[in-house]
Short mmCIF file of C-alpha atoms and ligand atoms in Angstrom, two decimals:
data_model
loop_
_atom_site.label_atom_id
_atom_site.label_comp_id
_atom_site.label_asym_id
_atom_site.label_seq_id
_atom_site.Cartn_x
_atom_site.Cartn_y
_atom_site.Cartn_z
CA UNK A 17 78.28 121.87 101.07
CA UNK A 18 80.95 122.42 103.79
CA UNK A 19 83.42 120.83 105.78
CA UNK A 20 81.46 122.17 109.53
CA UNK A 21 77.94 121.09 107.76
CA UNK A 22 79.84 118.24 107.85
CA UNK A 23 79.63 117.97 111.65
CA UNK A 24 84.02 118.74 112.00
CA UNK A 25 85.03 120.15 115.28
CA UNK A 26 86.90 123.42 114.72
CA UNK A 27 90.95 122.17 115.29
CA UNK A 28 89.84 120.13 112.05
CA UNK A 29 88.38 123.42 110.54
CA UNK A 30 91.13 125.88 111.20
CA UNK A 31 93.63 122.97 109.51
CA UNK A 32 91.80 122.54 106.81
CA UNK A 33 91.32 126.21 105.75
CA UNK A 34 95.52 126.17 106.10
CA UNK A 35 95.44 123.82 103.79
CA UNK A 36 92.81 125.24 101.41
CA UNK A 37 90.44 123.24 101.24
CA UNK A 38 87.53 124.94 100.98
CA UNK A 39 84.59 122.05 99.75
CA UNK A 40 84.31 118.39 100.37
CA UNK A 41 85.36 116.31 97.72
CA UNK A 42 82.37 113.14 96.48
CA UNK A 43 84.25 111.08 98.87
CA UNK A 44 84.33 113.52 101.60
CA UNK A 45 80.89 114.29 101.98
CA UNK A 46 79.96 110.66 101.51
CA UNK A 47 82.29 109.31 103.98
CA UNK A 48 82.78 111.49 107.10
CA UNK A 49 79.31 111.43 108.56
CA UNK A 50 79.01 107.74 108.37
CA UNK A 51 82.08 107.22 110.40
CA UNK A 52 81.56 109.87 112.81
CA UNK A 53 78.67 107.83 113.67
CA UNK A 54 81.04 104.66 114.20
CA UNK A 55 79.92 102.61 110.78
CA UNK A 56 81.97 100.38 109.07
CA UNK A 57 82.30 101.56 105.41
CA UNK A 58 83.47 99.71 101.91
CA UNK A 59 84.52 102.86 99.60
CA UNK A 60 85.40 102.55 95.94
CA UNK A 61 87.21 105.83 95.34
CA UNK A 62 89.72 106.82 93.23
CA UNK A 63 93.23 108.25 93.68
CA UNK A 64 93.27 111.95 93.98
CA UNK A 65 89.35 112.12 95.21
CA UNK A 66 90.25 113.18 98.56
CA UNK A 67 89.74 109.68 100.12
CA UNK A 68 92.74 110.52 102.80
CA UNK A 69 90.80 113.28 104.08
CA UNK A 70 87.66 111.21 104.01
CA UNK A 71 88.44 108.77 106.61
CA UNK A 72 91.12 110.98 108.42
CA UNK A 73 89.54 113.66 109.49
CA UNK A 74 86.42 111.80 111.24
CA UNK A 75 88.92 109.16 112.57
CA UNK A 76 91.03 112.71 114.42
CA UNK A 77 88.18 113.78 115.20
CA UNK A 78 86.75 110.40 117.41
CA UNK A 79 89.88 110.07 118.88
CA UNK A 80 90.02 113.48 120.65
CA UNK A 81 86.26 113.20 121.28
CA UNK A 82 85.87 109.26 121.92
CA UNK A 83 87.99 106.84 124.22
CA UNK A 84 91.54 106.63 126.65
CA UNK A 85 94.34 108.03 126.51
CA UNK A 86 96.92 106.41 124.45
CA UNK A 87 99.65 103.65 126.75
CA UNK A 88 102.88 102.49 125.83
CA UNK A 89 103.38 100.09 122.91
CA UNK A 90 99.24 100.58 122.43
CA UNK A 91 98.15 102.55 119.07
CA UNK A 92 94.02 103.49 118.92
CA UNK A 93 93.98 103.66 115.66
CA UNK A 94 95.92 102.17 112.29
CA UNK A 95 96.29 103.21 108.55
CA UNK A 96 97.73 99.82 106.48
CA UNK A 97 98.57 100.92 103.34
CA UNK A 98 100.39 98.55 100.92
CA UNK A 99 104.04 100.64 100.06
CA UNK A 100 106.62 102.46 101.74
CA UNK A 101 106.02 105.99 99.40
CA UNK A 102 101.97 105.67 100.83
CA UNK A 103 103.08 105.22 104.72
CA UNK A 104 104.34 108.56 103.92
CA UNK A 105 102.20 110.41 102.47
CA UNK A 106 99.53 109.91 103.75
CA UNK A 107 100.89 110.25 107.08
CA UNK A 108 102.13 113.67 105.91
CA UNK A 109 98.27 114.54 105.17
CA UNK A 110 97.35 112.72 108.46
CA UNK A 111 99.78 114.87 110.40
CA UNK A 112 98.71 118.18 108.63
CA UNK A 113 94.76 117.18 109.24
CA UNK A 114 95.71 116.57 112.99
CA UNK A 115 97.75 120.06 114.29
CA UNK A 116 95.45 121.25 115.78
CA UNK A 117 94.71 118.51 117.93
CA UNK A 118 96.68 116.73 120.83
CA UNK A 119 97.34 113.62 118.93
CA UNK A 120 100.39 111.61 118.43
CA UNK A 121 100.68 110.20 114.66
CA UNK A 122 103.65 108.24 113.12
CA UNK A 123 104.31 106.17 109.96
CA UNK A 124 106.65 102.29 110.51
CA UNK A 125 107.48 100.53 107.33
CA UNK A 126 110.00 97.99 106.26
CA UNK A 127 113.09 99.47 104.52
CA UNK A 128 114.26 101.67 107.47
CA UNK A 129 116.07 99.41 110.86
CA UNK A 130 113.42 98.85 112.89
CA UNK A 131 115.26 100.22 116.47
CA UNK A 132 114.47 103.80 115.81
CA UNK A 133 110.54 102.64 115.00
CA UNK A 134 110.72 100.48 118.35
CA UNK A 135 111.98 103.53 120.72
CA UNK A 136 109.24 105.37 119.11
CA UNK A 137 106.42 103.40 120.23
CA UNK A 138 107.36 102.92 123.38
CA UNK A 139 105.04 105.65 124.27
CA UNK A 140 102.85 104.85 122.51
CA UNK A 141 101.12 106.53 119.18
CA UNK A 142 97.42 107.81 118.33
CA UNK A 143 97.64 107.42 114.69
CA UNK A 144 99.80 104.23 113.35
CA UNK A 145 100.01 104.53 109.54
CA UNK A 146 101.66 101.14 108.77
CA UNK A 147 102.91 98.32 105.66
CA UNK A 148 101.72 95.33 106.88
CA UNK A 149 105.43 93.39 107.01
CA UNK A 150 106.83 96.32 109.06
CA UNK A 151 103.63 96.01 111.45
CA UNK A 152 104.19 92.70 112.08
CA UNK A 153 107.54 92.36 113.04
CA UNK A 154 107.44 95.31 115.74
CA UNK A 155 104.16 93.15 117.09
CA UNK A 156 106.21 90.08 116.76
CA UNK A 157 108.84 91.46 118.95
CA UNK A 158 106.60 93.35 121.76
CA UNK A 159 106.94 97.02 120.55
CA UNK A 160 103.18 97.18 119.75
CA UNK A 161 100.33 95.89 121.37
CA UNK A 162 96.33 96.00 120.12
CA UNK A 163 94.77 96.12 122.92
CA UNK A 164 93.84 99.47 121.88
CA UNK A 165 92.85 99.75 118.89
CA UNK A 166 89.09 101.12 118.04
CA UNK A 167 89.87 101.70 114.59
CA UNK A 168 91.45 100.05 111.41
CA UNK A 169 91.53 101.56 108.19
CA UNK A 170 92.51 99.34 104.80
CA UNK A 171 93.52 101.92 102.14
CA UNK A 172 94.70 100.72 98.75
CA UNK A 173 93.14 97.53 99.93
CA UNK A 174 93.53 95.62 96.65
CA UNK A 175 96.45 96.58 96.06
CA UNK A 176 97.90 95.48 99.49
CA UNK A 177 96.58 92.03 98.01
CA UNK A 178 98.00 92.22 94.76
CA UNK A 179 101.32 92.71 96.12
CA UNK A 180 100.99 89.38 98.26
CA UNK A 181 100.19 91.02 101.76
CA UNK A 182 97.09 88.33 102.14
CA UNK A 183 98.82 86.67 104.53
CA UNK A 184 99.44 89.66 107.14
CA UNK A 185 96.70 90.73 106.38
CA UNK A 186 95.29 87.61 108.21
CA UNK A 187 97.80 87.40 110.56
CA UNK A 188 97.66 91.06 111.48
CA UNK A 189 93.18 90.54 111.49
CA UNK A 190 93.29 87.62 113.95
CA UNK A 191 95.72 89.84 116.55
CA UNK A 192 93.16 93.17 116.43
CA UNK A 193 90.09 93.08 119.17
CA UNK A 194 87.02 92.22 117.88
CA UNK A 195 84.82 95.22 118.23
CA UNK A 196 86.72 98.06 116.42
CA UNK A 197 85.06 100.29 113.05
CA UNK A 198 86.87 99.09 110.11
CA UNK A 199 86.91 101.10 106.89
CA UNK A 200 88.40 99.83 103.82
CA UNK A 201 89.03 101.95 100.29
CA UNK A 202 89.87 100.18 96.89
CA UNK A 203 90.17 102.01 93.64
CA UNK A 204 88.29 98.70 92.36
CA UNK A 205 86.58 96.23 93.47
CA UNK A 206 87.69 92.90 92.83
CA UNK A 207 86.20 89.38 94.10
CA UNK A 208 88.84 88.98 96.44
CA UNK A 209 88.96 92.43 98.33
CA UNK A 210 85.04 91.12 98.53
CA UNK A 211 85.28 88.32 100.19
CA UNK A 212 88.28 90.22 102.38
CA UNK A 213 85.65 92.59 103.33
CA UNK A 214 83.21 89.76 104.15
CA UNK A 215 85.47 88.94 106.62
CA UNK A 216 86.86 92.01 107.84
CA UNK A 217 83.48 94.38 108.05
CA UNK A 218 80.91 94.39 109.63
CA UNK A 219 77.57 95.42 108.26
CA UNK A 220 79.30 97.79 106.44
CA UNK A 221 77.97 100.97 103.90
CA UNK A 222 78.99 100.65 100.37
CA UNK A 223 79.78 103.96 99.20
CA UNK A 224 81.89 104.65 95.16
CA UNK A 225 82.26 107.72 94.24
CA UNK A 226 83.30 106.81 90.92
CA UNK A 227 82.23 104.38 88.31
CA UNK A 228 83.87 100.71 89.24
CA UNK A 229 86.50 100.23 87.36
CA UNK A 230 86.65 103.41 84.71
CA UNK A 231 89.66 105.43 84.51
CA UNK A 232 89.22 109.36 85.00
CA UNK A 233 87.49 110.41 81.61
CA UNK A 234 89.87 113.73 81.93
CA UNK A 235 92.85 111.25 80.74
CA UNK A 236 93.61 111.44 76.86
CA UNK A 237 94.63 107.91 76.42
CA UNK A 238 96.33 106.09 73.13
CA UNK A 239 98.64 103.66 72.68
CA UNK A 240 101.34 103.24 70.17
CA UNK A 241 102.08 99.65 68.63
CA UNK A 242 105.97 99.16 67.72
CA UNK A 243 108.16 95.96 68.36
CA UNK A 244 109.48 95.61 71.39
CA UNK A 245 113.12 95.92 71.03
CA UNK A 246 112.70 99.21 69.88
CA UNK A 247 110.80 101.01 72.49
CA UNK A 248 113.65 102.31 74.31
CA UNK A 249 114.60 104.87 70.63
CA UNK A 250 110.26 105.09 70.21
CA UNK A 251 110.38 106.57 73.85
CA UNK A 252 112.95 109.23 73.47
CA UNK A 253 111.54 109.97 69.92
CA UNK A 254 108.46 110.81 71.24
CA UNK A 255 109.75 112.91 74.13
CA UNK A 256 111.42 114.95 72.00
CA UNK A 257 108.88 115.41 69.35
CA UNK A 258 106.22 116.16 72.30
CA UNK A 259 108.13 118.32 74.15
CA UNK A 260 107.01 116.21 77.44
CA UNK A 261 107.72 118.31 79.37
CA UNK A 262 107.60 115.87 82.94
CA UNK A 263 107.08 112.78 82.28
CA UNK A 264 106.69 109.09 84.89
CA UNK A 265 107.20 106.49 82.68
CA UNK A 266 106.49 102.47 84.29
CA UNK A 267 108.44 99.94 83.18
CA UNK A 268 107.65 96.24 83.91
CA UNK A 269 110.73 95.09 85.48
CA UNK A 270 113.55 96.78 88.32
CA UNK A 271 116.35 95.90 84.75
CA UNK A 272 114.19 97.51 82.63
CA UNK A 273 113.89 100.79 85.10
CA UNK A 274 117.91 101.04 85.51
CA UNK A 275 118.73 99.54 81.69
CA UNK A 276 116.17 102.53 80.63
CA UNK A 277 117.65 105.19 82.74
CA UNK A 278 121.02 104.48 82.20
CA UNK A 279 120.07 105.02 78.42
CA UNK A 280 118.22 108.49 79.37
CA UNK A 281 121.24 110.19 81.20
CA UNK A 282 123.34 108.46 78.51
CA UNK A 283 122.25 110.75 76.03
CA UNK A 284 122.07 114.21 78.68
CA UNK A 285 118.09 113.52 79.65
CA UNK A 286 117.22 113.99 83.40
CA UNK A 287 115.98 110.47 84.16
CA UNK A 288 115.90 108.76 87.91
CA UNK A 289 114.02 105.74 88.48
CA UNK A 290 112.65 103.82 91.64
CA UNK A 291 112.21 99.92 91.83
CA UNK A 292 111.80 98.07 94.88
CA UNK A 293 115.99 96.90 95.01
CA UNK A 294 116.73 100.78 95.70
CA UNK A 295 117.22 102.07 99.27
CA UNK A 296 113.79 104.04 100.97
CA UNK A 297 116.15 106.95 101.07
CA UNK A 298 117.47 107.05 97.75
CA UNK A 299 113.33 106.28 96.60
CA UNK A 300 111.93 109.06 98.42
CA UNK A 301 114.66 111.37 97.10
CA UNK A 302 114.07 110.62 93.72
CA UNK A 303 110.88 111.02 94.41
CA UNK A 304 110.91 114.10 95.84
CA UNK A 305 112.66 115.58 93.23
CA UNK A 306 110.45 114.54 90.60
CA UNK A 307 107.90 116.09 92.55
CA UNK A 308 109.90 119.14 92.61
CA UNK A 309 110.48 119.65 88.76
CA UNK A 310 113.88 118.48 89.45
CA UNK A 311 114.17 115.46 87.74
CA UNK A 312 112.22 115.36 84.37
CA UNK A 313 111.92 111.30 83.93
CA UNK A 314 111.22 109.64 86.65
CA UNK A 315 110.71 106.05 85.65
CA UNK A 316 109.44 103.42 88.04
CA UNK A 317 108.40 99.65 88.26
CA UNK A 318 104.65 99.09 89.63
CA UNK A 319 105.96 100.55 94.02
CA UNK A 320 105.43 103.62 92.43
CA UNK A 321 101.95 103.29 90.94
CA UNK A 322 99.18 104.03 93.57
CA UNK A 323 98.25 107.05 95.86
CA UNK A 324 101.34 108.79 95.17
CA UNK A 325 99.85 112.24 95.31
CA UNK A 326 102.21 114.35 92.34
CA UNK A 327 100.12 117.48 91.76
CA UNK A 328 100.32 118.49 88.21
CA UNK A 329 101.63 115.84 86.15
CA UNK A 330 100.99 115.92 82.40
CA UNK A 331 102.44 112.72 80.61
CA UNK A 332 102.17 108.77 82.30
CA UNK A 333 104.19 106.27 79.87
CA UNK A 334 103.12 102.53 79.87
CA UNK A 335 107.24 101.66 78.65
CA UNK A 336 105.63 98.08 79.84
CA UNK A 337 101.81 97.40 79.83
CA UNK A 338 101.06 96.12 83.86
CA UNK A 339 101.08 92.33 84.46
CA UNK A 340 97.77 93.19 86.38
CA UNK A 341 94.56 95.29 84.48
CA UNK A 342 93.66 96.93 87.88
CA UNK A 343 97.60 98.63 87.65
CA UNK A 344 96.55 100.69 84.84
CA UNK A 345 93.49 102.21 86.64
CA UNK A 346 96.47 102.82 88.98
CA UNK A 347 99.69 104.30 87.17
CA UNK A 348 97.06 106.54 84.03
CA UNK A 349 95.31 107.97 87.56
CA UNK A 350 99.09 109.82 87.64
CA UNK A 351 97.80 112.30 85.73
CA UNK A 352 94.96 113.96 85.18
CA UNK A 353 94.39 114.99 88.84
CA UNK A 354 92.08 117.24 90.19
CA UNK A 355 90.03 118.41 87.67
CA UNK A 356 93.28 118.99 85.06
CA UNK A 357 93.60 117.21 81.82
CA UNK A 358 96.32 114.42 81.19
CA UNK A 359 97.96 112.28 78.57
CA UNK A 360 98.67 108.06 79.09
CA UNK A 361 100.42 106.40 76.29
CA UNK A 362 101.12 103.10 76.43
CA UNK A 363 103.81 102.19 73.60
CA UNK A 364 102.25 98.09 72.96
CA UNK A 365 104.35 95.42 71.20
CA UNK A 366 102.66 91.96 70.32
CA UNK A 367 103.38 90.02 72.79
CA UNK A 368 101.30 92.43 75.36
CA UNK A 369 98.20 91.92 73.22
CA UNK A 370 96.68 89.56 76.02
CA UNK A 371 98.01 92.67 78.73
CA UNK A 372 95.94 95.65 76.33
CA UNK A 373 92.96 93.47 75.45
CA UNK A 374 92.32 92.96 79.63
CA UNK A 375 92.46 96.16 79.81
CA UNK A 376 90.62 97.26 77.46
CA UNK A 377 88.13 94.78 78.55
CA UNK A 378 88.16 96.62 82.29
CA UNK A 379 88.10 100.21 81.93
CA UNK A 380 85.38 99.03 78.50
CA UNK A 381 87.20 101.48 75.39
CA UNK A 382 88.81 99.98 73.10
CA UNK A 383 92.18 102.22 73.18
CA UNK A 384 93.16 104.35 70.29
CA UNK A 385 95.93 103.16 68.19
CA UNK A 386 98.67 104.83 66.08
CA UNK A 387 101.69 104.41 65.06
CA UNK A 388 104.59 106.22 63.79
CA UNK A 389 106.23 106.32 60.75
CA UNK A 390 109.73 105.40 61.72
CA UNK A 391 108.30 102.39 63.94
CA UNK A 392 105.76 100.50 61.90
CA UNK A 393 105.94 96.95 63.89
CA UNK A 394 107.38 94.14 61.79
CA UNK A 395 104.81 92.29 64.81
CA UNK A 396 101.84 93.21 64.00
CA UNK A 397 99.81 94.00 67.15
CA UNK A 398 96.62 91.57 66.88
CA UNK A 399 93.37 94.00 66.85
CA UNK A 400 91.76 94.78 70.61
CA UNK A 401 88.42 95.44 71.34
CA UNK A 402 86.81 96.46 74.40
CA UNK A 403 84.89 92.58 74.66
CA UNK A 404 87.95 91.15 75.26
CA UNK A 405 87.98 89.94 71.55
CA UNK A 406 91.68 89.54 70.31
CA UNK A 407 91.63 89.30 66.48
CA UNK A 408 94.48 88.10 64.86
CA UNK A 409 95.75 88.12 61.53
CA UNK A 410 96.66 84.66 59.75
CA UNK A 411 99.75 84.62 59.19
CA UNK A 412 99.51 83.07 55.85
CA UNK A 413 96.04 82.72 53.35
CA UNK A 414 95.53 79.56 53.35
CA UNK A 415 94.02 77.44 49.89
CA UNK A 416 90.67 77.49 49.79
CA UNK A 417 89.62 74.05 50.18
CA UNK A 418 87.07 74.05 48.08
CA UNK A 419 86.79 73.06 44.65
CA UNK A 420 85.62 74.34 42.09
CA UNK A 421 87.81 77.41 42.35
CA UNK A 422 85.41 79.96 43.30
CA UNK A 423 86.98 83.03 45.53
CA UNK A 424 86.44 82.52 49.38
CA UNK A 425 86.56 85.34 51.69
CA UNK A 426 89.39 83.89 54.53
CA UNK A 427 87.84 85.97 57.10
CA UNK A 428 89.90 88.81 57.92
CA UNK A 429 90.88 88.02 61.48
CA UNK A 430 90.86 84.41 62.23
CA UNK A 431 93.31 82.29 64.84
CA UNK A 432 91.98 79.14 62.94
CA UNK A 433 92.30 80.72 59.13
CA UNK A 434 88.91 79.84 58.09
CA UNK A 435 85.32 81.60 58.50
CA UNK A 436 85.49 85.08 60.43
CA UNK A 437 83.87 84.66 63.77
CA UNK A 438 80.60 86.15 64.55
CA UNK A 439 81.29 88.26 66.54
CA UNK A 440 78.70 87.66 69.62
CA UNK A 441 78.58 83.61 69.47
CA UNK A 442 82.81 83.67 69.63
CA UNK A 443 83.74 83.54 73.68
CA UNK A 444 86.82 84.63 73.71
CA UNK A 445 89.57 82.19 74.97
CA UNK A 446 91.89 84.23 77.13
CA UNK A 447 94.43 84.48 80.45
CA UNK A 448 93.02 88.02 82.19
CA UNK A 449 96.07 88.25 85.30
CA UNK A 450 93.64 88.03 88.03
CA UNK A 451 94.42 89.81 91.61
CA UNK A 452 95.66 86.57 93.52
CA UNK A 453 95.24 86.02 97.72
CA UNK A 454 97.43 82.98 97.08
CA UNK A 455 101.75 83.60 98.07
CA UNK A 456 103.50 86.55 98.17
CA UNK A 457 104.51 87.24 95.05
CA UNK A 458 107.90 89.25 94.36
CA UNK A 459 108.08 92.96 95.56
CA UNK A 460 108.01 94.64 92.34
P1 AMP B 163 94.15 111.90 97.92
O1 AMP B 163 92.90 111.23 96.92
O2 AMP B 163 93.76 111.36 99.70
O3 AMP B 163 95.39 111.52 97.94
O4 AMP B 163 94.10 113.67 97.33
C1 AMP B 163 94.53 113.79 96.14
C2 AMP B 163 95.22 115.76 96.74
O5 AMP B 163 93.39 116.09 97.29
C3 AMP B 163 95.53 115.99 98.12
O6 AMP B 163 96.59 116.59 97.19
C4 AMP B 163 94.64 116.82 98.95
O7 AMP B 163 96.02 117.23 99.26
C5 AMP B 163 93.46 117.24 98.11
N1 AMP B 163 92.49 117.59 98.54
C6 AMP B 163 91.95 116.57 99.58
N2 AMP B 163 90.26 117.07 99.83
C7 AMP B 163 90.20 118.41 99.20
C8 AMP B 163 89.83 119.48 99.34
N3 AMP B 163 88.50 119.05 100.11
N4 AMP B 163 89.88 120.30 98.73
C9 AMP B 163 91.02 120.37 98.48
N5 AMP B 163 91.96 119.89 97.83
C10 AMP B 163 91.94 118.52 98.49
#
C-alpha cells in the first residue's frame, strides 16, 4: 500500500516524500479513503500511530478540490484539541502536509494575547487548530464565523472531556452548521465519548487500530513500591542506578512538579518542569529543550501527557499515579513509539492502591512489582491484579473465635480478617475514577 494508491494528490505526495513517509500507517490506510469520500469517522487510535496525517491529508485534499475560497473571519475546517502544546504540534504537522497547497493554516489557544489571533483571522483561514475555550472567546468577539465550516475534527476527544471541556464543546456544536463532515479521534472510547459521538456524528464509520484500552506492548512496565515521603529519594536513586539518559516524569500537582524540579536542580541535575501555571512561552521552551535533548529530566503534570510527539524517548516515570486510569495509557504512550522499545516505571505508595488497581483493570494486566532494597515501604501496598481486586493483609491477626483451640487459616489477604474470599464470588468494591462530562475541573 502506498499513499498514491490511497488516492492522494501530487502536492500531498510531494510533501510526504520530503517528510520521509514511505508507507501509510494502519490508521492512515483505514481513515484516508472514507474521509476523502466525505464520511464521518469515529477512530480509536493511540498517539504515535500517525493519526494526525490520517485526518489531515484527506482533509487538505478535500479543501483543495472542493468548496469556495475562504471568506473574511471565516474558517473551512476546525481541528479541536485539548491543550496548547497539542495545538502547536498538530498545526505544525498540518502546515508541513499543506506545504505545496494553496491553503492557509493557523493555531489559536489560550494563555497568550488574543489580539494577534483576531488580526490573523481577519483574512480568513482554511484550517484552524484550536483549543475549545479560546475558540469560543474568538467566536463571541465576532472574530470568527462558522458559516463556511465544512469539516470538524475532534482530536483527543476523551482528553477534552476529561479536562472538563464538555460545556465548551456543546456551545461550539450549537454554533456550527448542521451540514458538515465530522471526524472524532480518541485514544480510548469511554461511554462519555460514545455519547458525544452519537450527538455530533452522522452515521460514522468506526475504526480501531489498536486494541481498546491496551497500552503499547513495546513498553516495558513495572511498579516500584515505596512510602510516599521517600518518592523523591527513590527517584534519584533509580535515576543514578538505571542511568536514565532522558526521562519524562509525571507528577500529580503543580506544586509537586515544582518541588521535584527544585530538588533535582539543587543536586545539579539538568531538570525542568511544565504545568498549567507556567506561561505558555515557558512551557513551550521547556518542551522544545527537552525534545532537543538539552534537558535530561522533564517533570510535568498531565498537560504534557497527551499527543506530544517526542522522538525516541526511552523512559517515562509516574512519580505519582494518574487520578484517571486512562491517563496512564497516554503517559506511557510517550515512550516505545514508532517501533522502538521503552520503559515506564511507576512509583507507587499505599495511598495509591486504588489508582493502581484501576490501571491494571483498564489495561488488563497485573503490573510487575519490584522493591528497591533500601526503600522497602513501611506502609505496604496491598496486592492488586487485573480483575480489580485489592487484597489487603489484615493489620492484626485476630484470635480464632472457634473453641477447641484448633488452628485456623486466617486467610491471606482479606479486609475483614475472616476467611479468604473466593476470587470469583467476591465482587470488588472500589472507586474507579471515570470520565466525567460534568462541570469544568481545575486544569492540571
Ligand atoms: P501522530 O500519531 O500523528 O502524533 O504521529 C506520530 C509520528 O509519526 C509523527 O512524528 C509523524 O510525523 C510520524 N508519522 C506519521 N505517519 C507516518 C508515516 N506514514 N511514515 C512515517 N512516519 C509517520
